[in-house]
XYZ file of C-alpha atoms in Angstrom:
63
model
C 0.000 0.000 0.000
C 1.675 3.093 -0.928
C 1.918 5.953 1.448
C -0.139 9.004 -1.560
C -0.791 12.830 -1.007
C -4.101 13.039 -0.097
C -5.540 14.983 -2.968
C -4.948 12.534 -5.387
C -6.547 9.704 -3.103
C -9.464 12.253 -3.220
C -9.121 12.518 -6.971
C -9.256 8.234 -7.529
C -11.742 8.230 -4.800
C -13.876 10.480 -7.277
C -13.061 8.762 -10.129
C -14.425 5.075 -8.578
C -17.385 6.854 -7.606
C -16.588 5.621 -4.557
C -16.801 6.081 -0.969
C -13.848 6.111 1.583
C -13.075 6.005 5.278
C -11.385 7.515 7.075
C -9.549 6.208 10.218
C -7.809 7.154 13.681
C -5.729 5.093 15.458
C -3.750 5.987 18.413
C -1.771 2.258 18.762
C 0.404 -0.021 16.776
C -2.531 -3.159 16.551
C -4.870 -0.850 15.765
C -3.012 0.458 12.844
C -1.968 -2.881 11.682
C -5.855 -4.319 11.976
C -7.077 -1.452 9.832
C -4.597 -1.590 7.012
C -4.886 -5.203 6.829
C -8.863 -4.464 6.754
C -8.304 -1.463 3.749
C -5.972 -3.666 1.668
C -8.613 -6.373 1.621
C -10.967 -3.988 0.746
C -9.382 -2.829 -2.425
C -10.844 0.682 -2.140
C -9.115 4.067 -1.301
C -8.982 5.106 2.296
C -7.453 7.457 4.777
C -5.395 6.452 8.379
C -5.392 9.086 10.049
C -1.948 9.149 13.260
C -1.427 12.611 14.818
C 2.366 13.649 14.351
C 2.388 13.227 18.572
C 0.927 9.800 18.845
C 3.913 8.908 15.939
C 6.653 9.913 18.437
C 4.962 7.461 20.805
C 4.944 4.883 18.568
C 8.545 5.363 17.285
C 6.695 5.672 13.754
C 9.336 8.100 11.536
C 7.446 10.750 9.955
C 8.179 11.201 5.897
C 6.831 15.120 5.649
């Protein structure tokens, strides 16, 4: 699954005439439950990780 700038997912979210979710997740199962979830799915969605809760999870940030 490829890490994308949001307004492009927007833009192939528009084009599949599709809807998308869009998901918080403040812990490391979480995360890993709901991108196993979205790449089943096959559709376009957000995960949504507040810069903070990334230091706590020793997630590197790619800005």
């Amino acid at each position: 699954m490829p890490l994308v700038n949001g307004r492009i997912l927007l833009d192939r979210i528009q084009e599949k005439r599709v809807l998308a979710g869009a998901f918080n997740t403040t812990n490391l199962e979480t995360t890993i439950s709901i991108l196993n979830a979205i790449e089943r799915s096959g559709l376009p969605n957000f995960i949504q990780i507040a810069p903070t809760q990334c230091t706590t999870l020793g997630i590197r940030l790619h800005l």
